CSV table of C-alpha atoms in Angstrom, one decimal:
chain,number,residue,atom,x,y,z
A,9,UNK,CA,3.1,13.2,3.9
A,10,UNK,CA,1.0,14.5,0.7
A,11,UNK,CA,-1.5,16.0,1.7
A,12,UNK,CA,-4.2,17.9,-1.1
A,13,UNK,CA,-7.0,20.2,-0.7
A,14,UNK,CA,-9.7,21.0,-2.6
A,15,UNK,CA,-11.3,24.6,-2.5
A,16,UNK,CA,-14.5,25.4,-2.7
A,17,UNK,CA,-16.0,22.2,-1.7
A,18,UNK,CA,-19.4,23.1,-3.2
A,19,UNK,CA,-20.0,26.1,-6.0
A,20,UNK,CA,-23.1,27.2,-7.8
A,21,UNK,CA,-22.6,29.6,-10.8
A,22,UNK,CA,-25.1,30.8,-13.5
A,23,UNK,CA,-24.5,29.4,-16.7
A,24,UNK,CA,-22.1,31.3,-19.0
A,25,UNK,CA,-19.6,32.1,-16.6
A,26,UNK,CA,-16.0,31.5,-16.3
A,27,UNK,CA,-14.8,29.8,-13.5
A,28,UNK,CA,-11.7,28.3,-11.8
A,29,UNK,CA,-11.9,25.5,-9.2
A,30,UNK,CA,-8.7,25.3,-6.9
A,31,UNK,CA,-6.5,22.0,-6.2
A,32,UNK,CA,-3.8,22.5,-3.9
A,33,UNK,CA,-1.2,20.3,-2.4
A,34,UNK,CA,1.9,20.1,0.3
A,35,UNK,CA,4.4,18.1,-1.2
A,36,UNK,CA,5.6,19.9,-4.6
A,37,UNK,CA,8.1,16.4,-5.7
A,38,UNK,CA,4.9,15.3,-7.8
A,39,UNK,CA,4.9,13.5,-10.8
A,40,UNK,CA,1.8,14.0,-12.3
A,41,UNK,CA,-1.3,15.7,-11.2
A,42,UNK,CA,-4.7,14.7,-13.0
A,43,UNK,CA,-8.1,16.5,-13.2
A,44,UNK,CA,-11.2,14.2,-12.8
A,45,UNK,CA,-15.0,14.6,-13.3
A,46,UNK,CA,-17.4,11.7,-11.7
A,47,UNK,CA,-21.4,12.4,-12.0
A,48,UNK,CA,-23.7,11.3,-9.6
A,49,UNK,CA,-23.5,7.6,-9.0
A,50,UNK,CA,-20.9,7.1,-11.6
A,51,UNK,CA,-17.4,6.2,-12.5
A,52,UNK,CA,-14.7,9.1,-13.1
A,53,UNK,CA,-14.0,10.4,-16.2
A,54,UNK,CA,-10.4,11.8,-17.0
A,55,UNK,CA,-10.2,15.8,-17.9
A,56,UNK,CA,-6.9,16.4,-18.4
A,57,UNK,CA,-3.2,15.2,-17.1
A,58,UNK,CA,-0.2,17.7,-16.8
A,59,UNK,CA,3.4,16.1,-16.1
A,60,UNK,CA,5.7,17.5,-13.5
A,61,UNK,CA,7.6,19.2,-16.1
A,62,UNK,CA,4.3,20.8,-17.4
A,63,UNK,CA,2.7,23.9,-16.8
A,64,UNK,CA,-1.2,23.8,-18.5
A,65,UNK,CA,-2.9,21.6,-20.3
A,66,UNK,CA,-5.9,22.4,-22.6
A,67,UNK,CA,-8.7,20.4,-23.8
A,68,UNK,CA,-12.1,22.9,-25.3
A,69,UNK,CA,-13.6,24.8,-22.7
A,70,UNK,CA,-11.2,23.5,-19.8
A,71,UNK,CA,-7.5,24.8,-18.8
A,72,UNK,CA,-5.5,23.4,-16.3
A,73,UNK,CA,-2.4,24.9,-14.7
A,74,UNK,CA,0.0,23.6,-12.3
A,75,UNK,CA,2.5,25.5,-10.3
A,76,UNK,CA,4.6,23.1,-8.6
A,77,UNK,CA,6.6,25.5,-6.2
A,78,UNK,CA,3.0,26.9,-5.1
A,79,UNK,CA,1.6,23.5,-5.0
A,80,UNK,CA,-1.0,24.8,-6.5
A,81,UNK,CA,-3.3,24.0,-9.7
A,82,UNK,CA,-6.1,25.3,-11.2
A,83,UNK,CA,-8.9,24.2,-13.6
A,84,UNK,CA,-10.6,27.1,-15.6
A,85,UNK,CA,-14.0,26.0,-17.3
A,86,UNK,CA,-15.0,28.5,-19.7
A,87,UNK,CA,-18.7,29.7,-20.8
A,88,UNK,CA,-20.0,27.1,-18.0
A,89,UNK,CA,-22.9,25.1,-19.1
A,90,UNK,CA,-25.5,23.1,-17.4
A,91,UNK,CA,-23.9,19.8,-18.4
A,92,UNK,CA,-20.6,20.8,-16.4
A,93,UNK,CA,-22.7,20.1,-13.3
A,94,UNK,CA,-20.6,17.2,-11.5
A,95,UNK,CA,-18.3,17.0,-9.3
A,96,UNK,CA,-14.7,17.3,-9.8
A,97,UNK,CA,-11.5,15.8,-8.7
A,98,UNK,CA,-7.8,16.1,-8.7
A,99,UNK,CA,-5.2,13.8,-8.0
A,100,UNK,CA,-1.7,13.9,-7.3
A,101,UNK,CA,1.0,11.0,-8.3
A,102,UNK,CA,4.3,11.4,-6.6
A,103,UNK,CA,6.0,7.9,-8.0
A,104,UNK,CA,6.3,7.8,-11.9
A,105,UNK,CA,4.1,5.6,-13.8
A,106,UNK,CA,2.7,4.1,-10.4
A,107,UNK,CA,-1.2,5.2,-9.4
A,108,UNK,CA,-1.6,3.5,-6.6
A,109,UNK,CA,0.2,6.3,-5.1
A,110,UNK,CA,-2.2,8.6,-5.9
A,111,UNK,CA,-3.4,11.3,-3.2
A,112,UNK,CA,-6.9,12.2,-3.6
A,113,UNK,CA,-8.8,15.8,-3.2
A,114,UNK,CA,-12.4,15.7,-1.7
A,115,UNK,CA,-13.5,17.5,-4.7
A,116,UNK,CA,-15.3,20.4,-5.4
A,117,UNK,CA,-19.1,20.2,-6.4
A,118,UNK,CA,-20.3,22.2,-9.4
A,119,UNK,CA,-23.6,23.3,-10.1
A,120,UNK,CA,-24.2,25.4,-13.3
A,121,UNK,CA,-28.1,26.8,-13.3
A,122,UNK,CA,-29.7,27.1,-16.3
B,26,UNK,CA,-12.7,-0.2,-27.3
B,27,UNK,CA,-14.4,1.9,-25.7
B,28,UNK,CA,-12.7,2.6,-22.5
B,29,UNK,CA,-12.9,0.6,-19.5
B,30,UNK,CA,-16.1,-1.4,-18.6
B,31,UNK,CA,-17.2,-2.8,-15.5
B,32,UNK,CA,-19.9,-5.2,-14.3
B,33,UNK,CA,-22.4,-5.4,-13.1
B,34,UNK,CA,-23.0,-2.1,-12.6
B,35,UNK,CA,-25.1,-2.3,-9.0
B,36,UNK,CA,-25.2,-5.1,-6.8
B,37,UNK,CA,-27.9,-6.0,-3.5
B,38,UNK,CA,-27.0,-9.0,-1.7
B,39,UNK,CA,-27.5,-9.9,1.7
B,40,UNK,CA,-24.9,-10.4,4.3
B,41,UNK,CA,-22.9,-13.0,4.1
B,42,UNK,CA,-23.4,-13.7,0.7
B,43,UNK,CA,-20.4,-13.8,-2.2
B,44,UNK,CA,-20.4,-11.0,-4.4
B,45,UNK,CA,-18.0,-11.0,-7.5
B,46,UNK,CA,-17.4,-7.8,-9.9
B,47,UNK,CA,-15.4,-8.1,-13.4
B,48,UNK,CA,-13.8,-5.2,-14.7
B,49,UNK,CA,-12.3,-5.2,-18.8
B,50,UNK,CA,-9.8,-2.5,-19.2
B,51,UNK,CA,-8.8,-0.3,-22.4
B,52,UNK,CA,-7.0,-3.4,-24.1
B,53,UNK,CA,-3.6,-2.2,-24.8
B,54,UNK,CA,-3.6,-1.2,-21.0
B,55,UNK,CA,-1.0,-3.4,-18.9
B,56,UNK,CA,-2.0,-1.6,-15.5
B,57,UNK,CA,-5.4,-2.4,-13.5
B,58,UNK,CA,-6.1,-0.7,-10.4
B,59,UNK,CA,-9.1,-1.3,-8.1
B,60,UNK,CA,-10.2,1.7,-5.7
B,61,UNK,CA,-13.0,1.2,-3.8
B,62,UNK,CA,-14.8,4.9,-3.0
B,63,UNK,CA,-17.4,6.0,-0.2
B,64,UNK,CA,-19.7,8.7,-0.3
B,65,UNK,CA,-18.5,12.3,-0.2
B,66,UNK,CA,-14.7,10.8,-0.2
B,67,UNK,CA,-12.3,10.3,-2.6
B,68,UNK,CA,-11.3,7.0,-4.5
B,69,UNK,CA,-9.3,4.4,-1.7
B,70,UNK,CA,-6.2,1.9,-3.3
B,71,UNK,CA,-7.4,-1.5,-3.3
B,72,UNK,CA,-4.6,-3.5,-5.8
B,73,UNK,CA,-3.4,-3.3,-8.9
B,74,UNK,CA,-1.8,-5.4,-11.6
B,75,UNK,CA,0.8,-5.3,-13.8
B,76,UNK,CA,0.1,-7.9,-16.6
B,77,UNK,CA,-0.9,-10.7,-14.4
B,78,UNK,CA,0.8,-10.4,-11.6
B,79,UNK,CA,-1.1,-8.6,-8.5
B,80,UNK,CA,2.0,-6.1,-7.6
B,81,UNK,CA,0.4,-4.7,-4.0
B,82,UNK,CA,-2.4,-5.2,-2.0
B,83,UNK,CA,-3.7,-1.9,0.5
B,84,UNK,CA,-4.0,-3.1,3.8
B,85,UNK,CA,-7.7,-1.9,3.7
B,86,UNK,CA,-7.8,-5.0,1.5
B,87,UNK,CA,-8.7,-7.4,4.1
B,88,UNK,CA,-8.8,-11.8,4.0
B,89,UNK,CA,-12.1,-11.9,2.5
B,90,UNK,CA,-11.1,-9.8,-0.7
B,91,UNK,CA,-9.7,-11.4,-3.5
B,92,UNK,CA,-8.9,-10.1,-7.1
B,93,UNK,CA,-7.2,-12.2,-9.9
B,94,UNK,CA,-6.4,-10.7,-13.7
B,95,UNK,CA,-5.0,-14.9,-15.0
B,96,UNK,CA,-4.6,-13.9,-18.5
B,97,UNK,CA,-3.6,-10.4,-17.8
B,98,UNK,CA,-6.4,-8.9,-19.6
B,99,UNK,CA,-9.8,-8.9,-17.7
B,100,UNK,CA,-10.0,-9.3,-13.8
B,101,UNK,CA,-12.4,-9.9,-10.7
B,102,UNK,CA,-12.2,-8.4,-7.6
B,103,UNK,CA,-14.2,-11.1,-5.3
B,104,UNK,CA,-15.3,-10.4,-1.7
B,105,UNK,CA,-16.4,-13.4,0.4
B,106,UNK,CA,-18.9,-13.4,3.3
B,107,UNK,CA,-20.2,-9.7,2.7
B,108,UNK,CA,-20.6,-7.0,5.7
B,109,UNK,CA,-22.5,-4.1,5.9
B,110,UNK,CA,-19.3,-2.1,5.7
B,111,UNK,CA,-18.1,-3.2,2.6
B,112,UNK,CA,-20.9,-1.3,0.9
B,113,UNK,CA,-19.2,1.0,-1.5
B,114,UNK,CA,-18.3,1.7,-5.1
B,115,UNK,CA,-15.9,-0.1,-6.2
B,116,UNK,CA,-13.5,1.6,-9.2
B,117,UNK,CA,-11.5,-0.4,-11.6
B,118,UNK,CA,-9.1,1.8,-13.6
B,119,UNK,CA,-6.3,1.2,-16.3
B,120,UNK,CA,-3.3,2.9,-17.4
B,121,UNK,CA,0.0,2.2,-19.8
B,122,UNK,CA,2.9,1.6,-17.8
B,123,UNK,CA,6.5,1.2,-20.2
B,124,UNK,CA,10.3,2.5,-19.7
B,125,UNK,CA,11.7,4.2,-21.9
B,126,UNK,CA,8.3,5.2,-23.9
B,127,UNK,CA,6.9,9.0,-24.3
B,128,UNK,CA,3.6,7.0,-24.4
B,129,UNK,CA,3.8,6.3,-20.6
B,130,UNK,CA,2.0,9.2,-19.6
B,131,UNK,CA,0.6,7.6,-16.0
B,132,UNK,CA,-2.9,8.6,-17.2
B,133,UNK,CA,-5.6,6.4,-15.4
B,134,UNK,CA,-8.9,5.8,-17.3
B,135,UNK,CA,-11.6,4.4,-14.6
B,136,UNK,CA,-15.0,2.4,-15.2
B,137,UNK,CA,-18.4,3.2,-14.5
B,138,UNK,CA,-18.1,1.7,-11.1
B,139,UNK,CA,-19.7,-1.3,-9.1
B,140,UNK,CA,-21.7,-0.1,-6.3
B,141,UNK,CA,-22.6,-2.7,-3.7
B,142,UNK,CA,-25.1,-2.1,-1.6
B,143,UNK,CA,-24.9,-5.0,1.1
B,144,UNK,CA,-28.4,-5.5,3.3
């Protein structure tokens, strides 16, 4: 049974630093893993989505990795601002083109002081 | 279009009552999901359709739920005689499902949420 884990749950930084929030997972036959960010009281908004066959994606300030024999990813936020306070989420899809299947993290909660 | 909208955006009703929320997804989007999503957890399957037809139901999804997408565009998610319990946030989210398409990259776009807050 999939099983994903989110470490740390909680994380307070200064602004300007780098920083890399952990997703990990037991099952490594995945077929997509996805990076989520929901604010307080809202709905979540999609970071960045790396196929099986994938090893980083990119988008600005945010990196994510995946290394499927580790079951492990990673997403590195660079020069951390305020705004990147949220919480954030990653997801794991082990049946192609099929989300209900997706296994959920508990997320990690970011706060960047000013 | 501007991504997935849902609505209303926060709804009180009493128990017992009918509560219905709509949910438009990104328009070229054949794939609706609905996830309902508590407090400090992550997002829980409801259903989801493929065009118009309702493919799977979770088990969480219980007699008094109901969700239709007729024209395989827009869709409710209804929930008859409210209880305490079902107060949540309920997700709707949208993705492109094809074979045989590069553009089928499983992606899921959500909305802003419905949060029920049942009295």
């Amino acid at each position: 049974k999939q099983e994903v884990t989110q470490i740390p749950a909680a994380l307070s930084v200064p602004e300007g630093e780098n920083l890399v929030l952990n997703c990990s997972f037991t099952d490594s036959a995945i077929y997509n893993l996805q990076w989520f960010r929901q604010d307080p009281g809202k709905g979540l908004t999609s970071l960045l989505l790396i196929q099986s066959s994938q090893r980083e994606q990119t988008s600005g300030r945010l990196n994510a990795s995946l290394d499927k024999s580790s079951g492990r990813s990673t997403l590195y936020i660079a020069a951390s601002q305020p705004g990147d306070s949220a919480t954030y989420l990653c997801a794991v899809s082990s049946s192609a083109g099929n989300n209900r299947k997706l296994i959920w993290g508990l997320g990690t909660s970011l706060a960047v002081n000013p | 279009d501007t991504g997935v909208s849902q609505d209303p955006r926060h709804k009180i009703t009493k128990r017992g009552q009918n509560v219905t929320f709509r949910c438009d997804p990104i328009s070229e989007h054949n794939r609706l999901y609905w996830y309902r999503q508590t407090l400090g957890q992550g997002p829980e399957f409801l259903t989801y359709f493929q065009n118009e037809a309702q493919l799977e139901k979770s088990r969480l999804l219980s007699d008094r739920f109901s969700a239709e997408r007729p024209k395989g565009s827009f869709s409710t998610l209804e929930i008859q005689r409210t209880e305490q319990g079902d107060s949540a946030m309920y997700l709707c989210a949208s993705s492109l499902s094809r074979l045989a398409t590069t553009a089928n990259t499983g992606e899921l776009f959500f909305g802003e949420g419905s949060r029920l807050t049942v009295l």
